[in-house]
Coordinates of C-alpha atoms in Angstrom, one line a residue:
Chain A
M27 CA -98.0 -31.5 -90.6
I28 CA -101.5 -30.9 -92.0
S29 CA -103.3 -34.2 -92.9
I30 CA -105.2 -34.2 -96.2
V31 CA -107.9 -36.4 -98.0
L32 CA -108.4 -35.6 -101.7
V33 CA -111.7 -36.1 -103.4
D34 CA -112.0 -36.0 -106.8
D35 CA -113.5 -38.3 -109.6
H36 CA -111.1 -37.8 -112.0
A37 CA -107.3 -40.0 -110.8
L38 CA -105.7 -37.8 -112.8
V39 CA -106.5 -34.7 -111.3
R40 CA -105.9 -36.4 -108.0
A41 CA -102.4 -37.6 -109.1
G42 CA -101.8 -34.1 -110.1
V43 CA -103.1 -32.3 -107.0
R44 CA -101.3 -34.7 -104.6
G45 CA -98.1 -33.7 -106.5
E46 CA -98.4 -30.2 -105.8
L47 CA -99.0 -30.7 -102.1
D48 CA -97.1 -33.9 -101.4
Q49 CA -94.2 -31.8 -100.0
A50 CA -96.0 -29.5 -97.6
F51 CA -98.6 -31.7 -96.2
N52 CA -99.4 -35.3 -95.7
V53 CA -102.1 -36.6 -98.1
V54 CA -103.4 -39.7 -96.0
G55 CA -106.2 -40.6 -98.5
E56 CA -108.0 -40.2 -101.9
A57 CA -111.4 -40.9 -102.9
G58 CA -113.3 -41.1 -106.2
D59 CA -116.9 -41.1 -105.0
V60 CA -119.4 -39.8 -102.4
A61 CA -119.5 -43.1 -100.6
E62 CA -115.8 -44.1 -100.7
A63 CA -115.3 -40.6 -99.5
V64 CA -117.2 -40.9 -96.6
E65 CA -115.4 -43.8 -95.9
V66 CA -111.9 -42.6 -96.2
I67 CA -112.6 -39.3 -94.3
C68 CA -114.2 -41.3 -91.5
S69 CA -111.3 -43.6 -91.0
T70 CA -108.4 -41.2 -91.6
K71 CA -109.8 -38.2 -89.7
P72 CA -107.7 -35.8 -91.6
D73 CA -107.5 -32.2 -91.0
V74 CA -108.4 -30.5 -94.3
V75 CA -110.9 -32.5 -97.0
L76 CA -110.0 -31.2 -100.8
C77 CA -113.3 -31.9 -102.2
D78 CA -114.5 -31.4 -106.1
V79 CA -118.0 -30.3 -106.3
H80 CA -119.3 -33.0 -108.8
L81 CA -119.0 -36.3 -107.7
P82 CA -120.4 -39.7 -108.6
G83 CA -123.1 -40.8 -106.4
G84 CA -124.0 -37.4 -105.3
N85 CA -122.2 -34.1 -104.7
A86 CA -119.7 -32.5 -102.2
P87 CA -122.6 -31.5 -100.0
A88 CA -123.4 -35.1 -99.8
V89 CA -119.7 -35.9 -98.6
L90 CA -120.0 -32.9 -96.1
T91 CA -123.5 -34.4 -94.5
G92 CA -122.3 -38.0 -94.7
V93 CA -119.2 -36.9 -92.6
V94 CA -121.1 -34.8 -90.2
E95 CA -123.6 -37.8 -89.8
R96 CA -120.7 -40.1 -88.6
G97 CA -119.7 -37.4 -85.9
V98 CA -116.3 -36.7 -87.8
S99 CA -115.5 -33.1 -88.2
A100 CA -113.1 -32.0 -90.8
K101 CA -112.5 -28.6 -92.7
F102 CA -113.9 -29.0 -96.1
L103 CA -112.3 -26.8 -99.2
A104 CA -114.2 -27.0 -102.3
L105 CA -111.9 -27.4 -105.3
S106 CA -113.9 -27.0 -108.7
V107 CA -113.3 -27.3 -112.4
S108 CA -116.4 -25.0 -112.4
D109 CA -116.1 -21.6 -111.9
A110 CA -120.0 -21.0 -111.9
A111 CA -120.7 -19.8 -108.1
E112 CA -124.1 -21.7 -108.1
D113 CA -122.2 -25.3 -108.3
V114 CA -120.1 -23.8 -105.4
I115 CA -122.5 -22.0 -103.2
S116 CA -124.3 -25.5 -102.3
V117 CA -120.6 -26.6 -100.6
I118 CA -120.5 -23.7 -98.9
R119 CA -124.1 -23.8 -97.5
A120 CA -123.3 -27.2 -96.6
G121 CA -120.5 -26.2 -94.6
A122 CA -117.3 -25.7 -96.6
R123 CA -114.8 -23.2 -95.4
G124 CA -113.8 -22.1 -98.6
Y125 CA -113.7 -22.6 -102.6
V126 CA -111.1 -22.5 -105.3
T127 CA -110.7 -23.3 -108.9
K128 CA -108.5 -25.8 -110.3
A129 CA -106.7 -22.9 -112.3
I130 CA -105.1 -22.1 -108.9
S131 CA -101.4 -22.2 -108.9
G132 CA -99.9 -24.4 -106.4
D133 CA -98.6 -22.0 -103.9
D134 CA -102.1 -19.9 -103.7
L135 CA -103.7 -23.9 -103.2
R136 CA -101.3 -24.3 -100.0
S137 CA -101.9 -21.3 -98.8
A138 CA -105.9 -21.7 -99.3
I139 CA -105.2 -25.0 -97.3
Q140 CA -103.5 -23.6 -94.4
R141 CA -105.9 -20.7 -94.1
V142 CA -108.9 -23.2 -94.2
H143 CA -106.9 -25.3 -91.6
S144 CA -106.3 -22.4 -89.2
G145 CA -110.1 -21.6 -89.2
D146 CA -110.2 -19.0 -91.5
A147 CA -112.5 -18.5 -94.8
V148 CA -111.0 -18.8 -98.4
F149 CA -112.8 -16.8 -101.1
S150 CA -112.1 -16.9 -104.7
P151 CA -113.0 -13.2 -106.5
R152 CA -116.0 -15.3 -108.1
L153 CA -117.2 -16.1 -104.6
A154 CA -116.7 -12.9 -103.3
G155 CA -118.7 -11.5 -106.4
F156 CA -121.5 -14.1 -105.5
V157 CA -121.6 -12.6 -102.1
L158 CA -122.1 -9.0 -103.4
D159 CA -124.3 -10.0 -105.6
A160 CA -126.6 -12.1 -103.4
F161 CA -126.4 -9.6 -100.6
S162 CA -126.8 -6.9 -102.6
P163 CA -128.8 -3.9 -101.1
T164 CA -130.7 -3.8 -104.0
L165 CA -132.6 -7.0 -103.3
E166 CA -135.6 -5.8 -100.9
H167 CA -136.3 -6.4 -97.3
P168 CA -133.4 -7.9 -95.6
T169 CA -134.9 -10.0 -92.9
S170 CA -132.5 -10.3 -90.0
E171 CA -129.1 -8.8 -89.1
L172 CA -127.8 -11.6 -90.5
D173 CA -128.7 -10.8 -93.8
V174 CA -126.8 -7.5 -94.1
L175 CA -123.3 -7.3 -94.8
T176 CA -121.8 -4.6 -92.7
A177 CA -120.1 -1.6 -94.9
R178 CA -116.6 -3.1 -93.8
E179 CA -117.6 -6.5 -95.0
Q180 CA -118.9 -5.4 -98.3
E181 CA -115.6 -3.2 -98.9
V182 CA -113.8 -6.3 -97.7
M183 CA -115.7 -8.3 -100.5
R184 CA -115.3 -6.0 -103.2
L185 CA -111.6 -5.9 -102.7
L186 CA -111.4 -9.5 -102.8
A187 CA -113.7 -9.7 -105.9
R188 CA -111.2 -7.3 -107.5
G189 CA -108.6 -10.1 -106.8
L190 CA -106.6 -8.5 -104.0
A191 CA -105.3 -10.7 -101.5
Y192 CA -106.0 -10.5 -97.7
K193 CA -102.6 -8.5 -97.1
E194 CA -103.2 -6.0 -100.0
I195 CA -106.8 -5.5 -98.5
A196 CA -105.2 -4.9 -94.9
R197 CA -103.0 -2.4 -96.4
K198 CA -105.5 -0.7 -98.7
L199 CA -108.2 -0.4 -95.8
T200 CA -105.1 0.3 -93.1
I201 CA -106.5 -2.5 -90.8
S202 CA -104.6 -5.6 -89.7
I203 CA -104.9 -8.9 -91.9
K204 CA -106.5 -10.5 -88.7
T205 CA -109.7 -8.0 -89.1
V206 CA -109.5 -8.9 -92.7
E207 CA -109.6 -12.5 -91.8
S208 CA -112.3 -12.1 -89.2
H209 CA -114.5 -10.0 -92.1
A210 CA -114.3 -13.0 -94.7
S211 CA -115.1 -15.6 -91.6
A212 CA -118.0 -13.4 -90.5
V213 CA -119.3 -13.3 -93.9
L214 CA -118.9 -17.1 -94.9
R215 CA -121.0 -17.7 -91.7
K216 CA -123.5 -15.4 -92.8
L217 CA -123.6 -17.2 -96.0
Q218 CA -123.6 -20.4 -94.4
V219 CA -126.5 -19.6 -92.3
S220 CA -128.6 -16.9 -93.9
N221 CA -131.9 -18.2 -95.1
R222 CA -132.6 -15.1 -97.2
S223 CA -134.6 -16.1 -100.2
E224 CA -132.6 -14.1 -102.6
L225 CA -129.5 -16.8 -102.0
A226 CA -131.3 -19.2 -103.4
R227 CA -133.3 -17.3 -105.7
W228 CA -130.0 -15.8 -106.9
A229 CA -128.7 -19.2 -107.8
A230 CA -131.6 -20.6 -109.1
D231 CA -131.6 -17.5 -111.8
R232 CA -128.3 -18.2 -112.8
R233 CA -128.8 -21.7 -113.5
I234 CA -131.6 -20.6 -115.6
L235 CA -129.3 -18.4 -117.5
Chain B
M29 CA -138.9 -52.4 -146.4
I30 CA -142.7 -52.9 -146.2
S31 CA -143.7 -49.4 -145.3
R32 CA -141.3 -48.0 -147.6
S33 CA -143.1 -49.9 -150.4
L34 CA -146.3 -49.4 -149.3
L35 CA -145.6 -45.7 -149.1
S36 CA -144.3 -45.5 -152.6
R37 CA -146.9 -47.5 -154.0
W38 CA -149.5 -45.0 -152.3
Q39 CA -148.0 -42.1 -153.4
M40 CA -150.3 -40.2 -155.7
P41 CA -149.8 -39.8 -159.4
R42 CA -149.5 -36.3 -160.4
L43 CA -151.4 -34.9 -163.2
D44 CA -149.7 -34.8 -166.3
T45 CA -149.8 -31.5 -167.4
D46 CA -147.4 -31.8 -170.2
G47 CA -149.1 -34.4 -172.2
R48 CA -152.6 -33.5 -171.3
W49 CA -155.5 -33.4 -173.7
I50 CA -158.2 -31.9 -170.9
G51 CA -156.9 -32.2 -167.3
G52 CA -153.9 -34.6 -167.6
V53 CA -155.9 -37.1 -166.0
C54 CA -155.5 -39.8 -168.7
A55 CA -151.7 -39.4 -169.3
A56 CA -151.0 -39.4 -165.4
L57 CA -152.9 -42.7 -165.2
A58 CA -151.2 -44.1 -168.0
K59 CA -147.9 -43.2 -166.9
E60 CA -148.9 -44.9 -163.7
I61 CA -150.3 -47.9 -165.0
G62 CA -147.7 -48.2 -167.9
V63 CA -149.8 -48.3 -171.0
Q64 CA -150.7 -45.8 -173.9
P65 CA -152.8 -42.8 -172.8
L66 CA -154.8 -43.5 -175.7
V67 CA -156.0 -46.6 -173.9
I68 CA -157.1 -44.7 -171.1
R69 CA -158.8 -42.2 -172.6
G70 CA -160.8 -44.6 -174.7
S71 CA -161.8 -46.2 -171.7
F72 CA -163.2 -43.1 -170.4
V73 CA -165.0 -42.0 -173.4
V74 CA -166.5 -45.6 -173.6
L75 CA -167.5 -45.3 -170.0
A76 CA -168.8 -42.0 -170.6
F77 CA -171.7 -43.5 -173.1
G78 CA -172.3 -45.9 -169.9
D79 CA -174.9 -43.7 -168.1
G80 CA -172.2 -41.1 -167.8
W81 CA -169.8 -43.1 -165.5
G82 CA -167.1 -42.0 -167.5
L83 CA -167.4 -38.3 -166.9
L84 CA -167.9 -39.0 -163.3
L85 CA -165.1 -41.0 -163.0
Y86 CA -162.7 -38.3 -164.8
A87 CA -164.1 -35.7 -162.5
A88 CA -163.4 -37.9 -159.3
T89 CA -159.9 -38.7 -160.3
W90 CA -159.1 -35.1 -161.2
A91 CA -160.3 -33.9 -158.0
L92 CA -158.5 -36.9 -156.3
L93 CA -155.3 -35.9 -158.1
L94 CA -155.5 -32.0 -157.5
L95 CA -155.9 -32.7 -154.2
G96 CA -153.6 -34.9 -153.6
A97 CA -150.6 -33.9 -155.5
P98 CA -149.2 -30.9 -153.4
N99 CA -148.7 -33.1 -150.6
V100 CA -146.4 -35.7 -151.9
V101 CA -142.9 -34.9 -150.6
V102 CA -140.8 -34.3 -153.3
G103 CA -137.3 -35.1 -153.4
V104 CA -137.4 -37.3 -150.3
Y105 CA -138.8 -40.2 -152.0
S106 CA -138.0 -41.2 -155.3
P107 CA -140.4 -42.5 -157.2
Q108 CA -140.7 -45.9 -158.6
P109 CA -140.4 -46.5 -162.2
K110 CA -143.7 -46.0 -163.4
G111 CA -145.6 -49.5 -164.5
A112 CA -143.3 -51.6 -162.6
S113 CA -146.0 -51.8 -159.6
S114 CA -148.3 -54.8 -160.7
F115 CA -150.8 -53.4 -158.3
H116 CA -151.1 -50.3 -160.5
R117 CA -151.4 -52.5 -163.5
H118 CA -154.3 -54.3 -162.0
I119 CA -156.2 -51.3 -161.0
G120 CA -155.8 -50.0 -164.7
I121 CA -156.8 -53.2 -166.3
F122 CA -159.7 -53.7 -163.9
L123 CA -160.8 -50.0 -165.1
I124 CA -160.8 -51.0 -168.3
V125 CA -162.7 -54.2 -167.8
L126 CA -165.1 -52.3 -165.9
S127 CA -165.8 -50.1 -168.5
L128 CA -166.5 -52.6 -170.9
L129 CA -168.9 -54.4 -168.8
I130 CA -170.6 -51.6 -167.6
T131 CA -171.1 -50.2 -171.0
T132 CA -172.2 -53.4 -172.3
Q133 CA -174.9 -53.4 -169.5
S134 CA -175.9 -50.1 -170.2
Y135 CA -176.4 -50.6 -174.0
D136 CA -178.6 -53.5 -173.4
L137 CA -181.0 -52.1 -171.0
G138 CA -181.3 -48.1 -170.2
P139 CA -183.3 -48.4 -166.8
L140 CA -181.6 -49.6 -163.9
G141 CA -184.6 -51.9 -163.0
Q142 CA -184.2 -54.3 -166.1
W143 CA -180.9 -55.8 -165.8
S144 CA -179.8 -58.6 -168.2
L145 CA -177.8 -61.8 -167.0
F146 CA -175.0 -60.4 -168.3
S147 CA -175.0 -57.0 -166.8
E148 CA -176.3 -58.5 -163.2
L149 CA -172.7 -60.1 -163.1
V150 CA -171.2 -56.8 -163.7
W151 CA -171.3 -55.7 -160.0
P152 CA -170.4 -58.7 -158.4
V153 CA -167.6 -59.6 -160.6
G154 CA -166.3 -55.8 -160.0
F155 CA -166.4 -56.2 -156.4
V156 CA -165.1 -59.7 -156.5
V157 CA -161.8 -58.4 -158.8
V158 CA -161.4 -55.2 -156.4
G159 CA -161.4 -57.4 -153.4
G160 CA -159.3 -60.1 -154.8
L161 CA -156.9 -57.5 -156.1
I162 CA -156.8 -55.9 -152.7
A163 CA -156.3 -59.4 -150.9
W164 CA -153.7 -60.4 -153.4
T165 CA -151.4 -57.6 -153.1
Q166 CA -151.6 -57.3 -149.8
G167 CA -150.9 -60.9 -149.0
R168 CA -147.7 -60.9 -151.3
D169 CA -146.2 -57.8 -149.9
A170 CA -147.0 -57.9 -146.1
V171 CA -145.0 -60.3 -144.6
G172 CA -147.1 -61.4 -141.4
G173 CA -148.5 -58.9 -139.1
L174 CA -151.6 -58.5 -137.5
S175 CA -152.8 -55.3 -139.7
S176 CA -152.0 -57.1 -142.9
V177 CA -153.9 -60.1 -142.0
A178 CA -156.5 -57.5 -141.2
R179 CA -156.6 -56.3 -144.7
I180 CA -156.4 -59.3 -146.6
I181 CA -159.7 -59.9 -144.6
A182 CA -161.0 -56.8 -145.3
G183 CA -160.6 -57.4 -149.2
V184 CA -162.5 -60.9 -148.8
V185 CA -165.2 -59.1 -146.8
V186 CA -165.5 -56.3 -149.7
A187 CA -165.4 -59.0 -152.3
V188 CA -168.1 -61.1 -150.4
S189 CA -170.3 -58.3 -149.5
G190 CA -170.4 -57.3 -153.1
L191 CA -171.6 -60.6 -154.2
T192 CA -174.2 -60.9 -151.2
A193 CA -175.6 -57.5 -151.6
F194 CA -176.2 -58.1 -155.4
G195 CA -177.4 -61.5 -154.6
I196 CA -180.0 -59.9 -152.6
A197 CA -180.3 -56.9 -155.1
L198 CA -181.6 -59.3 -157.9
T199 CA -184.2 -60.9 -155.9
N200 CA -185.6 -57.8 -154.2
D201 CA -187.0 -54.3 -155.2
T202 CA -185.3 -52.1 -152.6
F203 CA -182.3 -51.9 -155.2
S204 CA -181.2 -48.3 -154.3
L205 CA -181.0 -48.9 -150.4
V206 CA -179.3 -52.1 -151.1
I207 CA -176.7 -50.3 -153.4
L208 CA -176.3 -47.6 -150.7
G209 CA -175.4 -50.6 -148.3
V210 CA -173.0 -51.9 -150.6
V211 CA -171.2 -48.7 -151.3
I212 CA -171.0 -48.4 -147.5
V213 CA -169.4 -51.8 -147.1
L214 CA -167.2 -51.1 -149.9
L215 CA -165.7 -48.0 -148.7
A216 CA -165.5 -49.4 -145.3
G217 CA -163.6 -52.2 -146.6
L218 CA -161.3 -49.5 -148.3
G219 CA -160.8 -47.9 -145.7
V220 CA -159.5 -50.8 -143.8
V221 CA -157.1 -51.5 -146.8
I222 CA -155.9 -47.9 -147.4
G223 CA -156.1 -46.3 -143.8
P224 CA -153.4 -47.9 -142.6
S225 CA -151.1 -47.4 -145.3
L226 CA -152.3 -43.4 -144.8
V227 CA -151.6 -43.2 -141.4
R228 CA -148.0 -44.9 -142.1
M229 CA -147.2 -42.5 -144.5
G230 CA -148.1 -39.7 -142.3
N231 CA -146.2 -41.4 -139.6
T232 CA -143.3 -42.2 -141.6
I233 CA -142.8 -38.7 -142.7
D234 CA -143.1 -37.7 -139.3
Q235 CA -140.2 -40.2 -138.2
E236 CA -138.3 -39.0 -141.3
R237 CA -138.4 -35.2 -140.4
S238 CA -137.5 -36.0 -136.8
E239 CA -134.7 -38.1 -137.4
R240 CA -133.6 -35.8 -139.8
I241 CA -133.6 -32.9 -137.3
R242 CA -131.7 -35.3 -134.8
S243 CA -129.2 -36.3 -137.3
D244 CA -129.0 -32.3 -138.2
E245 CA -128.3 -31.7 -134.6
R246 CA -125.5 -34.3 -134.2
A247 CA -124.0 -32.9 -137.5
Q248 CA -124.0 -29.6 -135.7
V249 CA -122.5 -31.1 -132.6
A250 CA -119.9 -32.9 -134.1
A251 CA -119.2 -30.0 -136.5
H252 CA -119.2 -27.7 -133.5
L253 CA -116.4 -30.1 -131.8
H254 CA -114.5 -30.3 -134.8
D255 CA -114.1 -26.5 -135.5
S256 CA -113.3 -25.8 -131.9
V257 CA -111.9 -28.7 -129.7
L258 CA -110.6 -30.9 -132.5
Q259 CA -108.9 -28.0 -133.9
T260 CA -107.2 -26.8 -130.6
L261 CA -106.2 -30.4 -129.4
S262 CA -104.2 -30.3 -132.9
L263 CA -102.9 -26.8 -132.1
I264 CA -101.9 -27.8 -128.8
Q265 CA -99.9 -30.7 -130.2
R266 CA -98.4 -28.9 -132.7
H267 CA -97.4 -26.3 -130.2
S268 CA -96.2 -28.5 -127.4
D269 CA -93.3 -27.0 -126.7
N270 CA -94.1 -23.5 -126.5
R271 CA -95.8 -23.6 -123.0
T272 CA -98.0 -20.0 -123.0
Q273 CA -99.5 -20.8 -126.7
V274 CA -100.9 -24.3 -124.9
V275 CA -102.3 -22.4 -122.0
Q276 CA -103.8 -19.7 -124.0
L277 CA -105.3 -22.3 -126.6
A278 CA -106.5 -24.3 -123.7
R279 CA -108.2 -21.5 -122.0
Q280 CA -109.8 -20.0 -125.0
Q281 CA -111.2 -23.3 -125.8
E282 CA -112.3 -23.9 -122.4
R283 CA -114.2 -20.4 -122.0
E284 CA -115.8 -21.3 -125.8
L285 CA -116.6 -24.5 -124.9
R286 CA -118.3 -23.5 -121.2
G287 CA -120.4 -20.9 -123.1
W288 CA -121.3 -23.4 -125.6
L289 CA -122.2 -26.0 -123.3
Y290 CA -124.2 -23.7 -120.4
G291 CA -125.3 -21.1 -122.7
T292 CA -123.4 -18.2 -121.0
K293 CA -122.2 -17.2 -124.4
P294 CA -121.4 -13.3 -124.4
S295 CA -124.2 -11.1 -125.8
T296 CA -124.3 -9.9 -129.4
P297 CA -122.9 -6.5 -130.2
G298 CA -125.1 -3.3 -129.6
T299 CA -125.8 -4.9 -126.3
T300 CA -126.4 -2.7 -123.3
R301 CA -125.3 -5.5 -120.8
V302 CA -121.9 -4.5 -119.2
G303 CA -120.9 -7.7 -117.6
P304 CA -121.2 -10.1 -120.8
A305 CA -119.8 -7.5 -122.8
I306 CA -116.9 -7.0 -120.9
E307 CA -116.4 -10.5 -120.2
E308 CA -116.4 -11.2 -124.1
A309 CA -113.9 -8.2 -124.4
A310 CA -112.0 -10.1 -121.8
S311 CA -112.0 -13.2 -123.8
H312 CA -111.0 -11.6 -127.2
V313 CA -108.0 -9.6 -125.3
E314 CA -106.8 -13.1 -123.6
S315 CA -106.7 -14.9 -126.7
L316 CA -104.8 -12.0 -128.5
H317 CA -102.1 -11.9 -125.9
G318 CA -102.3 -15.3 -124.1
L319 CA -102.6 -13.9 -120.2
P320 CA -105.6 -15.2 -118.6
I321 CA -108.2 -12.8 -117.9
E322 CA -110.5 -13.5 -114.9
V323 CA -113.8 -11.8 -114.9
V324 CA -116.3 -11.2 -111.7
S325 CA -119.5 -9.4 -112.6
V326 CA -121.9 -8.3 -110.3
G327 CA -125.3 -6.7 -110.6
D328 CA -127.1 -5.7 -113.8
T329 CA -127.0 -2.6 -116.0
V330 CA -129.8 -0.3 -115.9
D331 CA -130.8 2.2 -118.8
Y332 CA -127.4 3.4 -120.1
Q333 CA -127.0 4.4 -123.7
P334 CA -125.4 1.6 -126.0
E335 CA -122.7 4.3 -126.8
D336 CA -121.7 5.0 -123.3
I337 CA -121.5 1.1 -122.5
H338 CA -119.6 0.8 -125.8
G339 CA -117.0 3.5 -124.4
L340 CA -116.9 1.7 -121.4
V341 CA -116.2 -1.5 -122.7
A342 CA -113.9 0.0 -125.1
A343 CA -111.8 1.5 -122.2
S344 CA -112.1 -1.6 -120.4
R345 CA -110.7 -3.1 -123.1
E346 CA -107.5 -0.8 -123.5
A347 CA -106.8 -1.3 -119.7
M348 CA -106.7 -5.3 -120.2
V349 CA -104.7 -4.8 -123.4
N350 CA -102.2 -2.7 -121.6
A351 CA -102.1 -4.9 -118.6
S352 CA -101.5 -7.9 -121.1
I353 CA -98.6 -6.2 -123.0
H354 CA -96.8 -4.5 -120.1
S355 CA -97.2 -6.1 -116.8
Q356 CA -95.5 -9.1 -117.0
A357 CA -98.2 -10.4 -114.4
D358 CA -99.2 -13.9 -114.7
K359 CA -103.0 -12.9 -115.0
I360 CA -105.5 -10.2 -114.8
D361 CA -108.4 -9.6 -112.4
V362 CA -111.5 -7.9 -113.8
F363 CA -114.3 -7.0 -111.4
V364 CA -117.3 -5.3 -112.9
E365 CA -120.0 -3.9 -110.3
C366 CA -123.4 -2.4 -111.6
G367 CA -124.3 -0.5 -108.9
Q368 CA -127.6 1.9 -108.7
E369 CA -125.1 5.1 -108.9
S370 CA -122.5 4.1 -111.3
I371 CA -120.9 0.8 -113.1
D372 CA -117.4 0.5 -112.0
V373 CA -114.9 -1.3 -113.7
F374 CA -111.3 -2.7 -111.9
V375 CA -108.2 -4.1 -114.4
R376 CA -106.1 -5.4 -111.9
D377 CA -102.5 -6.9 -112.3
T378 CA -99.9 -7.9 -110.1
G379 CA -97.5 -7.1 -112.4
V380 CA -94.2 -4.8 -112.6
G381 CA -96.4 -1.6 -112.5
F382 CA -94.9 1.8 -114.0
D383 CA -94.2 5.2 -113.2
P384 CA -96.6 7.5 -114.7
A385 CA -94.4 10.5 -114.9
R386 CA -92.6 8.4 -117.4
I387 CA -95.3 8.0 -119.9
A388 CA -97.1 11.2 -119.6
G389 CA -95.6 12.8 -122.5
D390 CA -95.7 11.2 -125.8
R391 CA -97.8 8.0 -125.2
R392 CA -101.4 8.6 -125.7
G393 CA -102.6 4.9 -125.0
V394 CA -103.4 5.7 -121.6
S395 CA -104.4 9.1 -121.6
E396 CA -106.6 8.8 -125.1
S397 CA -108.0 5.3 -125.1
I398 CA -108.9 5.2 -121.5
V399 CA -108.9 8.5 -119.5
G400 CA -110.3 10.5 -122.6
R401 CA -112.9 7.8 -123.7
M402 CA -114.3 7.5 -120.3
K403 CA -114.3 11.2 -120.0
R404 CA -116.3 11.9 -123.3
I405 CA -118.7 9.7 -121.8
G406 CA -119.4 11.4 -118.6
G407 CA -117.3 9.2 -116.7
R408 CA -113.7 9.0 -115.0
A409 CA -110.8 7.0 -114.7
V410 CA -108.3 6.4 -112.2
I411 CA -104.9 4.6 -112.6
D412 CA -103.3 3.2 -109.6
T413 CA -100.2 1.9 -109.8
E414 CA -96.6 1.3 -108.3
V415 CA -93.3 0.3 -109.9
G416 CA -93.0 -3.4 -108.7
L417 CA -96.7 -3.8 -107.4
G418 CA -98.7 -4.0 -110.2
T419 CA -101.4 -1.7 -111.8
E420 CA -105.1 -1.3 -111.2
V421 CA -107.4 0.7 -113.3
E422 CA -110.7 1.8 -112.1
L423 CA -113.1 3.3 -114.6
S424 CA -116.6 4.5 -113.3
L425 CA -119.7 5.4 -115.4
P426 CA -122.4 7.0 -113.2
T427 CA -125.8 6.1 -114.0
P428 CA -127.9 8.6 -116.4
R429 CA -130.7 9.2 -113.7
S430 CA -128.3 9.9 -110.9
T431 CA -128.2 13.5 -110.5
T432 CA -124.9 13.6 -108.7
P433 CA -122.2 14.1 -110.7
V434 CA -119.2 12.1 -110.0
T435 CA -117.8 13.7 -106.9
E436 CA -113.9 13.5 -106.9
P437 CA -111.5 14.6 -104.1
T438 CA -109.9 17.9 -105.1
D439 CA -106.5 16.5 -103.7
R440 CA -107.0 13.2 -105.8
P441 CA -104.6 13.7 -108.5
T442 CA -101.4 13.3 -106.2
V443 CA -102.1 11.1 -103.0
K444 CA -100.0 9.0 -101.3
V445 CA -101.1 5.9 -99.5
D446 CA -98.4 3.8 -97.9
G447 CA -96.0 4.9 -100.3
N448 CA -98.6 3.9 -103.2
Q449 CA -99.3 6.5 -105.5
M450 CA -102.8 7.2 -106.7
F451 CA -103.6 9.1 -109.9
S452 CA -106.9 10.6 -110.7
L453 CA -107.2 11.3 -114.3
G454 CA -110.4 12.7 -116.4
H455 CA -112.2 15.3 -114.5
S456 CA -109.1 17.0 -113.4
G457 CA -108.7 18.5 -116.8
M458 CA -104.8 18.0 -116.3
E459 CA -104.3 14.6 -117.5
G460 CA -101.1 13.7 -118.5
K461 CA -99.6 16.8 -116.7
S462 CA -100.9 16.0 -113.3
Y463 CA -98.3 13.3 -112.3
D464 CA -95.5 14.2 -110.4

């Protein structure tokens, strides 16, 4: 059974999420702020950490770096009430494997956790939209191969942004689900390691708005 | 409050234009002091005989009141009942006494050099009275504080300097120089006395203004929260048994509050930005039909005609409404992409879908509101649906500058993809008849 730690500053939210997950997963710990989260994750070593973006004592990236510094590896899935991509992009850049909003249904959340656990990326339509925007070819001068999405990756992102599930994307593009997953993972990796300035600028622009 | 009482004391009297004989100065002063206007008028007349002091004083007072009158903040401070302030009365009485003293002196001896014993006392007495009044009123009203001490001292200084200067003046011939010195000392003393009050008056007005702005803001926030959040909460309480309505209310409120807090409020009508316009339409449709609509928007609009954007948004809206009413899905995804060649809008649900052949005849919703509308603005609409698998409406509007028209595969009207029927409407010119 996949072991999980919940990190959210609202006990009520933790309780609600826990209720959704208790049947399918083994919830081994909860935390309400950054320091506590690092402590709990390092002592319980869960498979997946479900982490809110805004936390007292720092934000989700602080948890990620804190855990990595202690030599513990866990897969992070960001769960945020904010659907503003700039809030979430910092978590993704810090190494989270996916991002879902709190409006997500229980089924979708469970499948997202499973997917993250198996090493895949989890995109919400909004995150896919963000990727398309940030890697948009209209922004000038891509500096390296990492900074461009392949045509196929773009296509996958566009379908994700339209709200299609991996299964539907696979059918639409007549490729296997596995291929769709590998495209999504490649895009997530590019998003995480790309140092193209447009990413930062995109996020900065949106914050001003 | 000290500052408030000082403020009201230093509030300029306003020229009394109703009861005036000349400029309204005497009437204003009389009102301020609390005596009959005739007394003041008489004083000025008597003073006028004293080497013209009265005329000078009258002109100076007039100018002062003219300058001072407009800057009084009307309606903010209710003026004290006139005549209530002893300070004013003292000034008035002093004016009357002064006029009598000066006149006596003036009648006795014309030239300034030859002063009688009585008239020699005029100036010293005048200064002592002024200084004493200042020291007294300050000491009485101001409870402690360094500045009030300083001003009491200043008042004493004015009085003493008056005495000293005139002591010298009486034994010296350099009369006019000494007068000058005395006037300077007097003005400096008055500056020390009045200055802080004037500064404080300015500060108080600023402070009041900023406080008013702040409380206005607070009131605005409160009003907003009341209008939106509290109303919604009470509605939710009342409809707590109706799940869909609660969800709908909560979602609508969330969207509104988010927009208000982060300033991402959908733009105003007449806009040519597609993303915000469609988001606005989505939130409207959502609030009407209660089905959550998630809008993801990518890129930004380039030079489109507002009417075209309007048409595109209206068609999108129609698609959202259709999905809300007919799809039975639990949410609708809307994706807006503003590319270089076109704007594409995808309205997607995973609901029951429909068989287009069955709506081809009399129902005009799809063919008119969506397909026809897109065609009129030079775009196209493709509807992809299958019973049981949901519906996706794809709207595309080419950029005005792109020379290539939207190309469409000729075999588009009926394409089978994995058992999934795809329909193309619009440019085919056979809308409504091409489904089969």
